[in-house]
């Protein structure tokens, strides 16, 4: 087993986010701050870690073990800093053009939105076959954002939006059931 360590040095006070994925390792990695172990992390499952807030000059290290025979091109590591002021300004922009939910259930969402410009309405609805979207009474295509969340394209203006879920294969299943029921009734 070979140990690897990636060092990043903060240029300004920052919230730090990290990502470490090492091919077929034992699944453990470490986050070190100024060479002091802060935590062990599961690095077998890809995810972004909130490492914390640190002052300028801090050394952030992401480390892990590589099993024998691992392809080094499978190693991925990133360290990002979040500028809180820029983040807050971005949130204010997003809040101005957010969906106002009028009805929400486990399988549907209705609301209204008024957008200043054309763009994509990003939702926290997990992307899955079976989700449908209707904007101003017209069915529209769902956009898979990062293969994880549902989104839709919206032109500028005021819109009525509806998302609803019909399980994949539901319509075929209902049609087959009704056909079988009809045959059964005719045979009796």
mmCIF file of N, CA and C in Angstrom, residues 19-20 24 36 44 54 63 73 79 84 90 92 101 103 112 120 124 126 141 143 147 156 169 180 185:
data_model
loop_
_atom_site.group_PDB
_atom_site.id
_atom_site.type_symbol
_atom_site.label_atom_id
_atom_site.label_comp_id
_atom_site.label_asym_id
_atom_site.label_seq_id
_atom_site.Cartn_x
_atom_site.Cartn_y
_atom_site.Cartn_z
ATOM 1 N N UNK A 19 -12.606 17.216 -2.008
ATOM 2 C CA UNK A 19 -13.063 16.003 -2.692
ATOM 3 C C UNK A 19 -11.845 15.119 -2.872
ATOM 4 N N UNK A 20 -11.940 13.867 -2.462
ATOM 5 C CA UNK A 20 -10.850 12.911 -2.623
ATOM 6 C C UNK A 20 -11.438 11.570 -3.000
ATOM 7 N N UNK A 24 -9.540 1.969 -6.135
ATOM 8 C CA UNK A 24 -10.020 0.836 -5.339
ATOM 9 C C UNK A 24 -9.244 0.737 -4.030
ATOM 10 N N UNK A 36 -2.099 18.374 11.172
ATOM 11 C CA UNK A 36 -2.771 17.740 12.303
ATOM 12 C C UNK A 36 -4.039 17.057 11.778
ATOM 13 N N UNK A 44 -14.182 6.113 -0.648
ATOM 14 C CA UNK A 44 -14.581 5.132 -1.659
ATOM 15 C C UNK A 44 -15.840 5.627 -2.373
ATOM 16 N N UNK A 54 -11.248 28.305 7.732
ATOM 17 C CA UNK A 54 -9.863 28.460 8.175
ATOM 18 C C UNK A 54 -9.293 29.778 7.671
ATOM 19 N N UNK A 63 -5.424 13.132 2.264
ATOM 20 C CA UNK A 63 -4.519 11.992 2.101
ATOM 21 C C UNK A 63 -5.294 10.683 2.129
ATOM 22 N N UNK A 73 -4.172 7.046 -12.528
ATOM 23 C CA UNK A 73 -5.029 8.002 -13.237
ATOM 24 C C UNK A 73 -6.444 8.014 -12.656
ATOM 25 N N UNK A 79 -9.744 20.790 -4.035
ATOM 26 C CA UNK A 79 -9.949 21.578 -2.822
ATOM 27 C C UNK A 79 -10.450 22.949 -3.273
ATOM 28 N N UNK A 84 -17.602 33.712 1.053
ATOM 29 C CA UNK A 84 -18.925 33.858 1.662
ATOM 30 C C UNK A 84 -19.671 35.082 1.137
ATOM 31 N N UNK A 90 -24.909 35.819 -4.542
ATOM 32 C CA UNK A 90 -25.533 34.861 -5.450
ATOM 33 C C UNK A 90 -26.875 34.377 -4.916
ATOM 34 N N UNK A 92 -28.909 36.025 -2.993
ATOM 35 C CA UNK A 92 -29.874 37.124 -3.148
ATOM 36 C C UNK A 92 -30.437 37.152 -4.566
ATOM 37 N N UNK A 101 -44.147 27.908 -4.018
ATOM 38 C CA UNK A 101 -44.953 26.682 -4.039
ATOM 39 C C UNK A 101 -46.358 26.977 -3.535
ATOM 40 N N UNK A 103 -48.729 24.228 -3.841
ATOM 41 C CA UNK A 103 -49.169 22.912 -3.389
ATOM 42 C C UNK A 103 -48.008 21.940 -3.576
ATOM 43 N N UNK A 112 -45.726 29.105 -8.698
ATOM 44 C CA UNK A 112 -45.596 30.201 -9.654
ATOM 45 C C UNK A 112 -44.213 30.803 -9.524
ATOM 46 N N UNK A 120 -32.673 28.313 -16.352
ATOM 47 C CA UNK A 120 -33.095 26.988 -15.903
ATOM 48 C C UNK A 120 -33.595 27.075 -14.472
ATOM 49 N N UNK A 124 -34.806 20.708 -6.176
ATOM 50 C CA UNK A 124 -34.182 19.671 -5.344
ATOM 51 C C UNK A 124 -34.905 18.337 -5.523
ATOM 52 N N UNK A 126 -35.172 14.853 -6.903
ATOM 53 C CA UNK A 126 -34.218 13.905 -7.492
ATOM 54 C C UNK A 126 -34.657 13.479 -8.892
ATOM 55 N N UNK A 141 -39.866 19.475 -21.373
ATOM 56 C CA UNK A 141 -38.871 18.452 -21.067
ATOM 57 C C UNK A 141 -38.190 18.729 -19.732
ATOM 58 N N UNK A 143 -34.906 18.544 -17.499
ATOM 59 C CA UNK A 143 -33.460 18.547 -17.691
ATOM 60 C C UNK A 143 -32.848 17.847 -16.479
ATOM 61 N N UNK A 147 -27.155 14.767 -13.623
ATOM 62 C CA UNK A 147 -27.726 13.419 -13.495
ATOM 63 C C UNK A 147 -28.270 13.169 -12.096
ATOM 64 N N UNK A 156 -38.093 34.227 -19.833
ATOM 65 C CA UNK A 156 -38.381 35.327 -18.908
ATOM 66 C C UNK A 156 -39.892 35.518 -18.810
ATOM 67 N N UNK A 169 -43.581 2.951 -16.405
ATOM 68 C CA UNK A 169 -44.304 1.715 -16.690
ATOM 69 C C UNK A 169 -45.720 1.677 -16.126
ATOM 70 N N UNK A 180 -56.859 -7.226 -19.355
ATOM 71 C CA UNK A 180 -57.089 -8.527 -18.698
ATOM 72 C C UNK A 180 -58.450 -8.558 -18.016
ATOM 73 N N UNK A 185 -64.085 -10.426 -17.859
ATOM 74 C CA UNK A 185 -65.518 -10.135 -17.796
ATOM 75 C C UNK A 185 -66.222 -10.762 -18.995
#
